[in-house]
């Protein structure tokens, strides 16, 4: 696997390893008049540090030449190395205000493990067996060292513009995969850095999380249309390879979620909890890491159906159970 690839306009894609089935996350290097900009440095692991060190050495980039680190969103595989890299380079770190708050709440011990507790309670209420609840808690806690130290952050929000050499970016905010996820578009050169909102070959996870977006699938589909309205020729994603034809990929993702909604509503013809629907959708051989995403994605789809009157959630006892009210009709 080549560690990096150079594209037009001097854009460098770095394959930063992650210890998950995805295998790597895409970090990007852009040449700036004053040095270099990095988008999404990856997870804080020794393998990630070694990967960046090798690329910097081959491209003859001194760490002190990196003056900006820009984060599309707060998920650990994009955010985790930012604090270490800031300390190593002295660079400024930018992300959305909401994304920064979520990173602090989810991955900082100073938050008192609020999100870990809330997420585990939510999963338990939706049928996660007792023997898996403690494993889930340990899994969530395992991310703390992978995102430490946390960076000092400046905020970048929708509508703000920034430059990297000849590239001039407009900042767009989208939600669904991650709340207030940032996307960067150079409309003159028709290129986009889309983070994880649109991915080729795989589908971005859409998770329902406590005290966040009340309808994340709706947000995702709405902002999928928002991005598809832009005329771009090449898209640089957070995972897998850069791709073309954004509109076609957006339509494929929309159809994917319609199929998932149709399948889920069939699975609640009789009352069923989220854990049972999750296993029927995704299989029983899930690791605890995969189960976290699968449970949250299942709940996001059932919440979408509930809010539109297609299913009912019975909260009279634990675990909560969903039951079909009427057939789903695509919107």
PDB file of C-alpha atoms in Angstrom:
ATOM      1  CA  UNK A   1       0.000   0.000   0.000  1.00  0.00           C
ATOM      2  CA  UNK A   2       1.503   3.314  -1.076  1.00  0.00           C
ATOM      3  CA  UNK A   3       1.621   5.686   1.873  1.00  0.00           C
ATOM      4  CA  UNK A   4       0.728   8.736  -0.188  1.00  0.00           C
ATOM      5  CA  UNK A   5      -0.352   9.904  -3.641  1.00  0.00           C
ATOM      6  CA  UNK A   6       0.008  13.329  -5.256  1.00  0.00           C
ATOM      7  CA  UNK A   7      -2.901  14.772  -7.243  1.00  0.00           C
ATOM      8  CA  UNK A   8      -3.425  17.864  -9.360  1.00  0.00           C
ATOM      9  CA  UNK A   9      -2.827  21.212  -7.639  1.00  0.00           C
ATOM     10  CA  UNK A  10      -0.205  19.525  -5.460  1.00  0.00           C
ATOM     11  CA  UNK A  11      -2.796  17.846  -3.234  1.00  0.00           C
ATOM     12  CA  UNK A  12      -1.223  14.974  -1.312  1.00  0.00           C
ATOM     13  CA  UNK A  13      -3.435  12.170   0.014  1.00  0.00           C
ATOM     14  CA  UNK A  14      -1.821  10.295   2.943  1.00  0.00           C
ATOM     15  CA  UNK A  15      -3.135   6.878   3.946  1.00  0.00           C
ATOM     16  CA  UNK A  16      -3.001   7.095   7.723  1.00  0.00           C
ATOM     17  CA  UNK A  17      -3.454   3.627   9.294  1.00  0.00           C
ATOM     18  CA  UNK A  18      -6.261   2.893  11.762  1.00  0.00           C
ATOM     19  CA  UNK A  19      -6.739  -0.351  13.767  1.00  0.00           C
ATOM     20  CA  UNK A  20     -10.258  -0.879  12.388  1.00  0.00           C
ATOM     21  CA  UNK A  21     -11.650  -2.758   9.363  1.00  0.00           C
ATOM     22  CA  UNK A  22     -11.432   0.468   7.321  1.00  0.00           C
ATOM     23  CA  UNK A  23      -7.610   0.080   7.533  1.00  0.00           C
ATOM     24  CA  UNK A  24      -6.807   3.736   6.885  1.00  0.00           C
ATOM     25  CA  UNK A  25      -8.202   7.243   6.981  1.00  0.00           C
ATOM     26  CA  UNK A  26      -7.283   9.853   4.403  1.00  0.00           C
ATOM     27  CA  UNK A  27      -5.216  12.760   5.622  1.00  0.00           C
ATOM     28  CA  UNK A  28      -4.401  15.496   3.129  1.00  0.00           C
ATOM     29  CA  UNK A  29      -1.501  17.901   2.698  1.00  0.00           C
ATOM     30  CA  UNK A  30      -2.030  21.180   0.848  1.00  0.00           C
ATOM     31  CA  UNK A  31       0.787  23.577  -0.040  1.00  0.00           C
ATOM     32  CA  UNK A  32       0.307  27.030   1.399  1.00  0.00           C
ATOM     33  CA  UNK A  33       2.276  30.182   0.604  1.00  0.00           C
ATOM     34  CA  UNK A  34       3.502  30.147   4.193  1.00  0.00           C
ATOM     35  CA  UNK A  35       4.039  26.384   4.482  1.00  0.00           C
ATOM     36  CA  UNK A  36       1.560  23.498   4.582  1.00  0.00           C
ATOM     37  CA  UNK A  37      -2.011  22.755   5.635  1.00  0.00           C
ATOM     38  CA  UNK A  38      -3.096  19.312   6.846  1.00  0.00           C
ATOM     39  CA  UNK A  39      -6.698  18.140   6.713  1.00  0.00           C
ATOM     40  CA  UNK A  40      -7.648  15.332   9.156  1.00  0.00           C
ATOM     41  CA  UNK A  41      -4.405  13.923  10.602  1.00  0.00           C
ATOM     42  CA  UNK A  42      -5.943  10.668  11.844  1.00  0.00           C
ATOM     43  CA  UNK A  43      -5.941   8.692  15.087  1.00  0.00           C
ATOM     44  CA  UNK A  44      -3.240   9.052  17.750  1.00  0.00           C
ATOM     45  CA  UNK A  45      -1.343   5.785  17.380  1.00  0.00           C
ATOM     46  CA  UNK A  46       2.312   5.012  16.905  1.00  0.00           C
ATOM     47  CA  UNK A  47       1.529   3.741  13.396  1.00  0.00           C
ATOM     48  CA  UNK A  48      -0.059   7.084  12.483  1.00  0.00           C
ATOM     49  CA  UNK A  49       2.930   9.024  13.800  1.00  0.00           C
ATOM     50  CA  UNK A  50       5.306   6.810  11.828  1.00  0.00           C
ATOM     51  CA  UNK A  51       3.231   7.219   8.653  1.00  0.00           C
ATOM     52  CA  UNK A  52       3.304  11.021   8.868  1.00  0.00           C
ATOM     53  CA  UNK A  53       7.007  11.024   9.694  1.00  0.00           C
ATOM     54  CA  UNK A  54       7.804   8.929   6.644  1.00  0.00           C
ATOM     55  CA  UNK A  55       5.731  11.141   4.328  1.00  0.00           C
ATOM     56  CA  UNK A  56       7.231  14.353   5.731  1.00  0.00           C
ATOM     57  CA  UNK A  57      10.711  12.953   5.232  1.00  0.00           C
ATOM     58  CA  UNK A  58      10.061  11.810   1.650  1.00  0.00           C
ATOM     59  CA  UNK A  59       8.420  15.108   0.701  1.00  0.00           C
ATOM     60  CA  UNK A  60      11.054  17.101   2.580  1.00  0.00           C
ATOM     61  CA  UNK A  61       8.511  18.799   4.823  1.00  0.00           C
ATOM     62  CA  UNK A  62       9.823  20.032   8.154  1.00  0.00           C
ATOM     63  CA  UNK A  63       7.200  19.839  10.941  1.00  0.00           C
ATOM     64  CA  UNK A  64       7.562  23.556  11.664  1.00  0.00           C
ATOM     65  CA  UNK A  65       6.473  24.286   8.062  1.00  0.00           C
ATOM     66  CA  UNK A  66       2.963  23.012   8.896  1.00  0.00           C
ATOM     67  CA  UNK A  67       0.956  26.040   9.978  1.00  0.00           C
ATOM     68  CA  UNK A  68      -2.651  24.819   9.924  1.00  0.00           C
ATOM     69  CA  UNK A  69      -4.471  21.621  10.800  1.00  0.00           C
ATOM     70  CA  UNK A  70      -8.091  21.608   9.665  1.00  0.00           C
ATOM     71  CA  UNK A  71     -10.561  19.001  10.905  1.00  0.00           C
ATOM     72  CA  UNK A  72     -13.684  18.033   9.006  1.00  0.00           C
ATOM     73  CA  UNK A  73     -15.292  16.538  12.128  1.00  0.00           C
ATOM     74  CA  UNK A  74     -14.776  15.285  15.661  1.00  0.00           C
ATOM     75  CA  UNK A  75     -14.630  11.499  15.139  1.00  0.00           C
ATOM     76  CA  UNK A  76     -11.440   9.992  16.613  1.00  0.00           C
ATOM     77  CA  UNK A  77     -10.045   8.669  13.328  1.00  0.00           C
ATOM     78  CA  UNK A  78      -9.971  12.251  12.010  1.00  0.00           C
ATOM     79  CA  UNK A  79      -9.479  14.301  15.183  1.00  0.00           C
ATOM     80  CA  UNK A  80      -7.331  12.065  17.377  1.00  0.00           C
ATOM     81  CA  UNK A  81      -3.813  13.035  16.286  1.00  0.00           C
ATOM     82  CA  UNK A  82      -4.529  16.777  16.075  1.00  0.00           C
ATOM     83  CA  UNK A  83      -3.304  17.595  19.584  1.00  0.00           C
ATOM     84  CA  UNK A  84      -0.069  15.635  19.179  1.00  0.00           C
ATOM     85  CA  UNK A  85       0.548  17.202  15.774  1.00  0.00           C
ATOM     86  CA  UNK A  86      -0.156  20.682  17.121  1.00  0.00           C
ATOM     87  CA  UNK A  87       2.464  20.139  19.822  1.00  0.00           C
ATOM     88  CA  UNK A  88       4.920  18.754  17.259  1.00  0.00           C
ATOM     89  CA  UNK A  89       4.449  21.543  14.693  1.00  0.00           C
ATOM     90  CA  UNK A  90       3.185  24.581  16.595  1.00  0.00           C
ATOM     91  CA  UNK A  91       0.310  24.862  14.119  1.00  0.00           C
ATOM     92  CA  UNK A  92      -3.189  26.223  14.631  1.00  0.00           C
ATOM     93  CA  UNK A  93      -6.072  23.733  14.650  1.00  0.00           C
ATOM     94  CA  UNK A  94      -9.466  24.595  13.145  1.00  0.00           C
ATOM     95  CA  UNK A  95     -12.832  22.830  13.372  1.00  0.00           C
ATOM     96  CA  UNK A  96     -16.477  23.731  13.930  1.00  0.00           C
ATOM     97  CA  UNK A  97     -17.524  24.982  17.353  1.00  0.00           C
ATOM     98  CA  UNK A  98     -20.124  22.216  17.632  1.00  0.00           C
ATOM     99  CA  UNK A  99     -17.609  19.570  16.581  1.00  0.00           C
ATOM    100  CA  UNK A 100     -15.155  20.780  19.213  1.00  0.00           C
ATOM    101  CA  UNK A 101     -17.802  20.601  21.906  1.00  0.00           C
ATOM    102  CA  UNK A 102     -18.701  17.049  20.889  1.00  0.00           C
ATOM    103  CA  UNK A 103     -15.061  15.969  20.943  1.00  0.00           C
ATOM    104  CA  UNK A 104     -14.712  17.328  24.452  1.00  0.00           C
ATOM    105  CA  UNK A 105     -17.932  15.713  25.632  1.00  0.00           C
ATOM    106  CA  UNK A 106     -17.260  12.331  24.045  1.00  0.00           C
ATOM    107  CA  UNK A 107     -13.524  11.859  24.402  1.00  0.00           C
ATOM    108  CA  UNK A 108     -12.389  13.946  27.364  1.00  0.00           C
ATOM    109  CA  UNK A 109     -12.130  12.593  30.896  1.00  0.00           C
ATOM    110  CA  UNK A 110     -12.916  16.143  32.077  1.00  0.00           C
ATOM    111  CA  UNK A 111     -16.501  15.588  30.890  1.00  0.00           C
ATOM    112  CA  UNK A 112     -16.963  12.943  33.578  1.00  0.00           C
ATOM    113  CA  UNK A 113     -17.645  10.287  30.951  1.00  0.00           C
ATOM    114  CA  UNK A 114     -21.069  11.827  30.346  1.00  0.00           C
ATOM    115  CA  UNK A 115     -21.396  10.462  26.825  1.00  0.00           C
ATOM    116  CA  UNK A 116     -20.050   7.018  27.714  1.00  0.00           C
ATOM    117  CA  UNK A 117     -22.640   6.712  30.495  1.00  0.00           C
ATOM    118  CA  UNK A 118     -25.461   8.100  28.368  1.00  0.00           C
ATOM    119  CA  UNK A 119     -24.647   5.883  25.379  1.00  0.00           C
ATOM    120  CA  UNK A 120     -24.440   2.747  27.518  1.00  0.00           C
ATOM    121  CA  UNK A 121     -27.773   3.568  29.185  1.00  0.00           C
ATOM    122  CA  UNK A 122     -29.360   4.109  25.775  1.00  0.00           C
ATOM    123  CA  UNK A 123     -28.067   0.805  24.410  1.00  0.00           C
ATOM    124  CA  UNK A 124     -29.277  -1.027  27.533  1.00  0.00           C
ATOM    125  CA  UNK A 125     -32.763   0.503  27.139  1.00  0.00           C
ATOM    126  CA  UNK A 126     -32.836  -0.743  23.553  1.00  0.00           C
ATOM    127  CA  UNK A 127     -31.939  -4.344  24.321  1.00  0.00           C
ATOM    128  CA  UNK A 128     -28.149  -4.629  24.489  1.00  0.00           C
ATOM    129  CA  UNK A 129     -27.544  -7.748  26.628  1.00  0.00           C
ATOM    130  CA  UNK A 130     -25.963  -7.339  30.050  1.00  0.00           C
ATOM    131  CA  UNK A 131     -22.814  -9.241  29.099  1.00  0.00           C
ATOM    132  CA  UNK A 132     -22.143  -6.784  26.261  1.00  0.00           C
ATOM    133  CA  UNK A 133     -22.871  -3.615  28.245  1.00  0.00           C
ATOM    134  CA  UNK A 134     -19.601  -3.645  30.200  1.00  0.00           C
ATOM    135  CA  UNK A 135     -17.670  -4.544  27.044  1.00  0.00           C
ATOM    136  CA  UNK A 136     -19.254  -1.509  25.378  1.00  0.00           C
ATOM    137  CA  UNK A 137     -18.199   0.728  28.247  1.00  0.00           C
ATOM    138  CA  UNK A 138     -14.609  -0.553  28.069  1.00  0.00           C
ATOM    139  CA  UNK A 139     -14.624  -0.079  24.298  1.00  0.00           C
ATOM    140  CA  UNK A 140     -15.703   3.557  24.580  1.00  0.00           C
ATOM    141  CA  UNK A 141     -13.108   4.246  27.262  1.00  0.00           C
ATOM    142  CA  UNK A 142     -10.399   2.805  25.004  1.00  0.00           C
ATOM    143  CA  UNK A 143     -10.637   5.893  22.780  1.00  0.00           C
ATOM    144  CA  UNK A 144      -9.360   8.353  25.381  1.00  0.00           C
ATOM    145  CA  UNK A 145      -5.632   7.754  24.724  1.00  0.00           C
ATOM    146  CA  UNK A 146      -6.301   7.705  20.968  1.00  0.00           C
ATOM    147  CA  UNK A 147      -7.494  11.337  21.037  1.00  0.00           C
ATOM    148  CA  UNK A 148      -5.078  12.719  23.627  1.00  0.00           C
ATOM    149  CA  UNK A 149      -3.758  15.298  24.000  1.00  0.00           C
ATOM    150  CA  UNK A 150      -6.668  17.432  22.867  1.00  0.00           C
ATOM    151  CA  UNK A 151      -5.703  20.400  20.677  1.00  0.00           C
ATOM    152  CA  UNK A 152      -6.233  24.073  21.329  1.00  0.00           C
ATOM    153  CA  UNK A 153      -8.852  24.944  18.717  1.00  0.00           C
ATOM    154  CA  UNK A 154      -9.984  27.908  16.645  1.00  0.00           C
ATOM    155  CA  UNK A 155     -13.425  27.796  15.089  1.00  0.00           C
ATOM    156  CA  UNK A 156     -14.278  27.574  11.401  1.00  0.00           C
ATOM    157  CA  UNK A 157     -17.935  27.765  10.407  1.00  0.00           C
ATOM    158  CA  UNK A 158     -20.176  27.617   7.356  1.00  0.00           C
ATOM    159  CA  UNK A 159     -19.623  30.449   4.901  1.00  0.00           C
ATOM    160  CA  UNK A 160     -16.061  31.193   5.972  1.00  0.00           C
ATOM    161  CA  UNK A 161     -13.400  31.133   3.279  1.00  0.00           C
ATOM    162  CA  UNK A 162      -9.760  30.124   3.496  1.00  0.00           C
ATOM    163  CA  UNK A 163      -6.869  29.584   1.125  1.00  0.00           C
ATOM    164  CA  UNK A 164      -4.046  27.124   0.647  1.00  0.00           C
ATOM    165  CA  UNK A 165      -1.772  28.462  -2.063  1.00  0.00           C
ATOM    166  CA  UNK A 166      -3.801  28.771  -5.266  1.00  0.00           C
ATOM    167  CA  UNK A 167      -6.754  26.867  -3.788  1.00  0.00           C
ATOM    168  CA  UNK A 168      -9.599  28.973  -2.419  1.00  0.00           C
ATOM    169  CA  UNK A 169     -12.127  27.155  -0.264  1.00  0.00           C
ATOM    170  CA  UNK A 170     -15.653  27.876   0.858  1.00  0.00           C
ATOM    171  CA  UNK A 171     -16.667  26.137   4.089  1.00  0.00           C
ATOM    172  CA  UNK A 172     -19.939  24.180   4.085  1.00  0.00           C
ATOM    173  CA  UNK A 173     -21.507  22.630   7.184  1.00  0.00           C
ATOM    174  CA  UNK A 174     -23.419  19.342   7.000  1.00  0.00           C
ATOM    175  CA  UNK A 175     -24.861  16.982   9.617  1.00  0.00           C
ATOM    176  CA  UNK A 176     -26.043  13.389   9.883  1.00  0.00           C
ATOM    177  CA  UNK A 177     -22.775  11.474   9.960  1.00  0.00           C
ATOM    178  CA  UNK A 178     -21.361  14.020  12.419  1.00  0.00           C
ATOM    179  CA  UNK A 179     -23.031  17.149  13.719  1.00  0.00           C
ATOM    180  CA  UNK A 180     -21.697  20.301  12.020  1.00  0.00           C
ATOM    181  CA  UNK A 181     -19.250  18.316   9.891  1.00  0.00           C
ATOM    182  CA  UNK A 182     -17.248  20.669   7.658  1.00  0.00           C
ATOM    183  CA  UNK A 183     -16.838  20.280   3.887  1.00  0.00           C
ATOM    184  CA  UNK A 184     -14.517  22.443   1.777  1.00  0.00           C
ATOM    185  CA  UNK A 185     -15.226  23.384  -1.831  1.00  0.00           C
ATOM    186  CA  UNK A 186     -13.071  25.198  -4.382  1.00  0.00           C
ATOM    187  CA  UNK A 187     -15.773  26.116  -6.881  1.00  0.00           C
ATOM    188  CA  UNK A 188     -13.380  27.518  -9.483  1.00  0.00           C
ATOM    189  CA  UNK A 189     -11.363  24.284  -9.645  1.00  0.00           C
ATOM    190  CA  UNK A 190     -14.444  22.152  -8.997  1.00  0.00           C
ATOM    191  CA  UNK A 191     -12.974  20.091  -6.193  1.00  0.00           C
ATOM    192  CA  UNK A 192     -14.318  19.147  -2.768  1.00  0.00           C
ATOM    193  CA  UNK A 193     -12.973  17.760   0.479  1.00  0.00           C
ATOM    194  CA  UNK A 194     -16.033  16.030   1.894  1.00  0.00           C
ATOM    195  CA  UNK A 195     -14.734  14.174   4.950  1.00  0.00           C
ATOM    196  CA  UNK A 196     -17.078  11.279   5.672  1.00  0.00           C
ATOM    197  CA  UNK A 197     -20.387  12.740   4.499  1.00  0.00           C
ATOM    198  CA  UNK A 198     -20.064  11.109   1.058  1.00  0.00           C
ATOM    199  CA  UNK A 199     -17.839   8.051   0.615  1.00  0.00           C
ATOM    200  CA  UNK A 200     -17.199   5.842  -2.415  1.00  0.00           C
ATOM    201  CA  UNK A 201     -17.864   2.083  -2.173  1.00  0.00           C
ATOM    202  CA  UNK A 202     -18.890   2.212   1.502  1.00  0.00           C
ATOM    203  CA  UNK A 203     -21.747   4.003   3.256  1.00  0.00           C
ATOM    204  CA  UNK A 204     -21.123   6.575   5.995  1.00  0.00           C
ATOM    205  CA  UNK A 205     -22.422   5.539   9.394  1.00  0.00           C
ATOM    206  CA  UNK A 206     -25.524   7.442  10.524  1.00  0.00           C
ATOM    207  CA  UNK A 207     -25.754   7.204  14.307  1.00  0.00           C
ATOM    208  CA  UNK A 208     -28.422   8.271  16.757  1.00  0.00           C
ATOM    209  CA  UNK A 209     -26.631   9.528  19.881  1.00  0.00           C
ATOM    210  CA  UNK A 210     -27.957  10.876  23.190  1.00  0.00           C
ATOM    211  CA  UNK A 211     -28.611  14.613  23.329  1.00  0.00           C
ATOM    212  CA  UNK A 212     -27.522  15.250  19.750  1.00  0.00           C
ATOM    213  CA  UNK A 213     -29.456  15.455  16.479  1.00  0.00           C
ATOM    214  CA  UNK A 214     -32.994  14.250  17.088  1.00  0.00           C
ATOM    215  CA  UNK A 215     -33.297  12.922  13.518  1.00  0.00           C
ATOM    216  CA  UNK A 216     -29.804  12.272  12.113  1.00  0.00           C
ATOM    217  CA  UNK A 217     -30.931  10.325   9.047  1.00  0.00           C
ATOM    218  CA  UNK A 218     -33.142  13.213   7.962  1.00  0.00           C
ATOM    219  CA  UNK A 219     -30.224  15.611   8.481  1.00  0.00           C
ATOM    220  CA  UNK A 220     -27.931  13.333   6.508  1.00  0.00           C
ATOM    221  CA  UNK A 221     -30.261  12.999   3.514  1.00  0.00           C
ATOM    222  CA  UNK A 222     -31.038  16.718   3.480  1.00  0.00           C
ATOM    223  CA  UNK A 223     -27.354  17.650   3.481  1.00  0.00           C
ATOM    224  CA  UNK A 224     -26.556  14.931   0.950  1.00  0.00           C
ATOM    225  CA  UNK A 225     -28.802  16.866  -1.452  1.00  0.00           C
ATOM    226  CA  UNK A 226     -27.079  20.076  -0.360  1.00  0.00           C
ATOM    227  CA  UNK A 227     -23.650  18.759  -1.375  1.00  0.00           C
ATOM    228  CA  UNK A 228     -24.954  17.170  -4.576  1.00  0.00           C
ATOM    229  CA  UNK A 229     -26.111  20.598  -5.732  1.00  0.00           C
ATOM    230  CA  UNK A 230     -22.490  21.707  -6.210  1.00  0.00           C
ATOM    231  CA  UNK A 231     -20.771  21.299  -9.560  1.00  0.00           C
ATOM    232  CA  UNK A 232     -17.544  19.487  -8.709  1.00  0.00           C
ATOM    233  CA  UNK A 233     -15.363  17.226 -10.812  1.00  0.00           C
ATOM    234  CA  UNK A 234     -13.344  15.458  -8.098  1.00  0.00           C
ATOM    235  CA  UNK A 235     -14.168  14.663  -4.498  1.00  0.00           C
ATOM    236  CA  UNK A 236     -11.535  13.897  -1.865  1.00  0.00           C
ATOM    237  CA  UNK A 237     -13.205  11.739   0.834  1.00  0.00           C
ATOM    238  CA  UNK A 238     -12.201  10.714   4.346  1.00  0.00           C
ATOM    239  CA  UNK A 239     -11.987   7.041   3.384  1.00  0.00           C
ATOM    240  CA  UNK A 240     -11.251   5.116   0.190  1.00  0.00           C
ATOM    241  CA  UNK A 241     -10.091   6.836  -2.989  1.00  0.00           C
ATOM    242  CA  UNK A 242     -10.948  10.212  -4.536  1.00  0.00           C
ATOM    243  CA  UNK A 243     -13.905   9.912  -6.896  1.00  0.00           C
ATOM    244  CA  UNK A 244     -15.890  11.711  -9.570  1.00  0.00           C
ATOM    245  CA  UNK A 245     -19.634  12.100 -10.263  1.00  0.00           C
ATOM    246  CA  UNK A 246     -20.772  13.285  -6.848  1.00  0.00           C
ATOM    247  CA  UNK A 247     -24.413  13.429  -7.920  1.00  0.00           C
ATOM    248  CA  UNK A 248     -24.518   9.757  -8.923  1.00  0.00           C
ATOM    249  CA  UNK A 249     -22.889   8.654  -5.680  1.00  0.00           C
ATOM    250  CA  UNK A 250     -25.300  10.779  -3.649  1.00  0.00           C
ATOM    251  CA  UNK A 251     -28.232   9.108  -5.404  1.00  0.00           C
ATOM    252  CA  UNK A 252     -26.773   5.650  -4.686  1.00  0.00           C
ATOM    253  CA  UNK A 253     -26.503   6.537  -1.000  1.00  0.00           C
ATOM    254  CA  UNK A 254     -30.074   7.823  -0.920  1.00  0.00           C
ATOM    255  CA  UNK A 255     -31.348   4.579  -2.490  1.00  0.00           C
ATOM    256  CA  UNK A 256     -29.294   2.581   0.022  1.00  0.00           C
ATOM    257  CA  UNK A 257     -31.093   4.228   2.932  1.00  0.00           C
ATOM    258  CA  UNK A 258     -34.516   3.759   1.346  1.00  0.00           C
ATOM    259  CA  UNK A 259     -33.790   0.022   1.048  1.00  0.00           C
ATOM    260  CA  UNK A 260     -32.623  -0.061   4.664  1.00  0.00           C
ATOM    261  CA  UNK A 261     -35.799   1.692   5.840  1.00  0.00           C
ATOM    262  CA  UNK A 262     -37.974  -0.765   3.901  1.00  0.00           C
ATOM    263  CA  UNK A 263     -36.138  -3.734   5.390  1.00  0.00           C
ATOM    264  CA  UNK A 264     -36.322  -2.387   8.924  1.00  0.00           C
ATOM    265  CA  UNK A 265     -40.037  -1.721   8.799  1.00  0.00           C
ATOM    266  CA  UNK A 266     -40.523  -5.352   7.743  1.00  0.00           C
ATOM    267  CA  UNK A 267     -38.529  -6.446  10.802  1.00  0.00           C
ATOM    268  CA  UNK A 268     -40.959  -4.714  13.178  1.00  0.00           C
ATOM    269  CA  UNK A 269     -44.176  -6.273  11.875  1.00  0.00           C
ATOM    270  CA  UNK A 270     -44.198  -7.738  15.391  1.00  0.00           C
ATOM    271  CA  UNK A 271     -42.725  -5.780  18.351  1.00  0.00           C
ATOM    272  CA  UNK A 272     -38.927  -5.910  18.342  1.00  0.00           C
ATOM    273  CA  UNK A 273     -36.180  -4.066  20.187  1.00  0.00           C
ATOM    274  CA  UNK A 274     -33.289  -2.272  18.489  1.00  0.00           C
ATOM    275  CA  UNK A 275     -30.749  -4.969  19.370  1.00  0.00           C
ATOM    276  CA  UNK A 276     -32.843  -7.690  17.705  1.00  0.00           C
ATOM    277  CA  UNK A 277     -33.436  -5.549  14.606  1.00  0.00           C
ATOM    278  CA  UNK A 278     -29.723  -4.712  14.520  1.00  0.00           C
ATOM    279  CA  UNK A 279     -28.701  -8.403  14.501  1.00  0.00           C
ATOM    280  CA  UNK A 280     -31.265  -9.164  11.791  1.00  0.00           C
ATOM    281  CA  UNK A 281     -29.881  -6.297   9.684  1.00  0.00           C
ATOM    282  CA  UNK A 282     -26.148  -6.677  10.235  1.00  0.00           C
ATOM    283  CA  UNK A 283     -25.626 -10.242  11.447  1.00  0.00           C
ATOM    284  CA  UNK A 284     -24.513 -11.719  14.753  1.00  0.00           C
ATOM    285  CA  UNK A 285     -20.763 -11.819  14.171  1.00  0.00           C
ATOM    286  CA  UNK A 286     -20.145  -8.170  15.015  1.00  0.00           C
ATOM    287  CA  UNK A 287     -17.207  -7.018  17.116  1.00  0.00           C
ATOM    288  CA  UNK A 288     -18.083  -4.654  19.962  1.00  0.00           C
ATOM    289  CA  UNK A 289     -16.709  -1.799  17.797  1.00  0.00           C
ATOM    290  CA  UNK A 290     -18.992  -2.768  14.910  1.00  0.00           C
ATOM    291  CA  UNK A 291     -21.936  -3.337  17.253  1.00  0.00           C
ATOM    292  CA  UNK A 292     -21.732   0.236  18.535  1.00  0.00           C
ATOM    293  CA  UNK A 293     -22.116   1.606  15.015  1.00  0.00           C
ATOM    294  CA  UNK A 294     -24.747  -0.954  14.013  1.00  0.00           C
ATOM    295  CA  UNK A 295     -26.947  -0.283  17.077  1.00  0.00           C
ATOM    296  CA  UNK A 296     -26.750   3.487  16.604  1.00  0.00           C
ATOM    297  CA  UNK A 297     -27.470   3.199  12.875  1.00  0.00           C
ATOM    298  CA  UNK A 298     -30.441   0.912  13.455  1.00  0.00           C
ATOM    299  CA  UNK A 299     -31.837   3.360  15.991  1.00  0.00           C
ATOM    300  CA  UNK A 300     -31.325   6.311  13.617  1.00  0.00           C
ATOM    301  CA  UNK A 301     -33.454   4.578  10.983  1.00  0.00           C
ATOM    302  CA  UNK A 302     -36.175   3.528  13.417  1.00  0.00           C
ATOM    303  CA  UNK A 303     -36.295   7.066  14.836  1.00  0.00           C
ATOM    304  CA  UNK A 304     -36.699   8.382  11.280  1.00  0.00           C
ATOM    305  CA  UNK A 305     -39.650   6.037  10.752  1.00  0.00           C
ATOM    306  CA  UNK A 306     -41.140   6.862  14.146  1.00  0.00           C
ATOM    307  CA  UNK A 307     -41.020  10.620  13.626  1.00  0.00           C
ATOM    308  CA  UNK A 308     -42.980  10.183  10.388  1.00  0.00           C
ATOM    309  CA  UNK A 309     -45.643   7.938  11.869  1.00  0.00           C
ATOM    310  CA  UNK A 310     -44.580   4.642  10.292  1.00  0.00           C
ATOM    311  CA  UNK A 311     -43.656   2.879  13.534  1.00  0.00           C
ATOM    312  CA  UNK A 312     -44.479   3.241  17.220  1.00  0.00           C
ATOM    313  CA  UNK A 313     -42.000   2.890  20.089  1.00  0.00           C
ATOM    314  CA  UNK A 314     -43.440   1.154  23.148  1.00  0.00           C
ATOM    315  CA  UNK A 315     -41.761   2.623  26.242  1.00  0.00           C
ATOM    316  CA  UNK A 316     -43.957   0.898  28.836  1.00  0.00           C
ATOM    317  CA  UNK A 317     -41.212  -1.559  29.752  1.00  0.00           C
ATOM    318  CA  UNK A 318     -37.568  -2.352  29.108  1.00  0.00           C
ATOM    319  CA  UNK A 319     -36.226  -2.894  26.581  1.00  0.00           C
ATOM    320  CA  UNK A 320     -38.215  -0.478  24.437  1.00  0.00           C
ATOM    321  CA  UNK A 321     -39.784  -2.069  21.388  1.00  0.00           C
ATOM    322  CA  UNK A 322     -40.795  -0.801  17.964  1.00  0.00           C
ATOM    323  CA  UNK A 323     -43.894  -1.911  16.055  1.00  0.00           C
ATOM    324  CA  UNK A 324     -45.020  -1.073  12.515  1.00  0.00           C
ATOM    325  CA  UNK A 325     -48.057   1.205  12.134  1.00  0.00           C
ATOM    326  CA  UNK A 326     -48.254   1.602   8.353  1.00  0.00           C
ATOM    327  CA  UNK A 327     -46.251   0.884   5.202  1.00  0.00           C
ATOM    328  CA  UNK A 328     -43.275   3.081   4.453  1.00  0.00           C
ATOM    329  CA  UNK A 329     -43.586   5.334   1.434  1.00  0.00           C
ATOM    330  CA  UNK A 330     -40.452   6.985   0.040  1.00  0.00           C
ATOM    331  CA  UNK A 331     -40.339  10.742   0.457  1.00  0.00           C
TER     332      UNK A 331
END
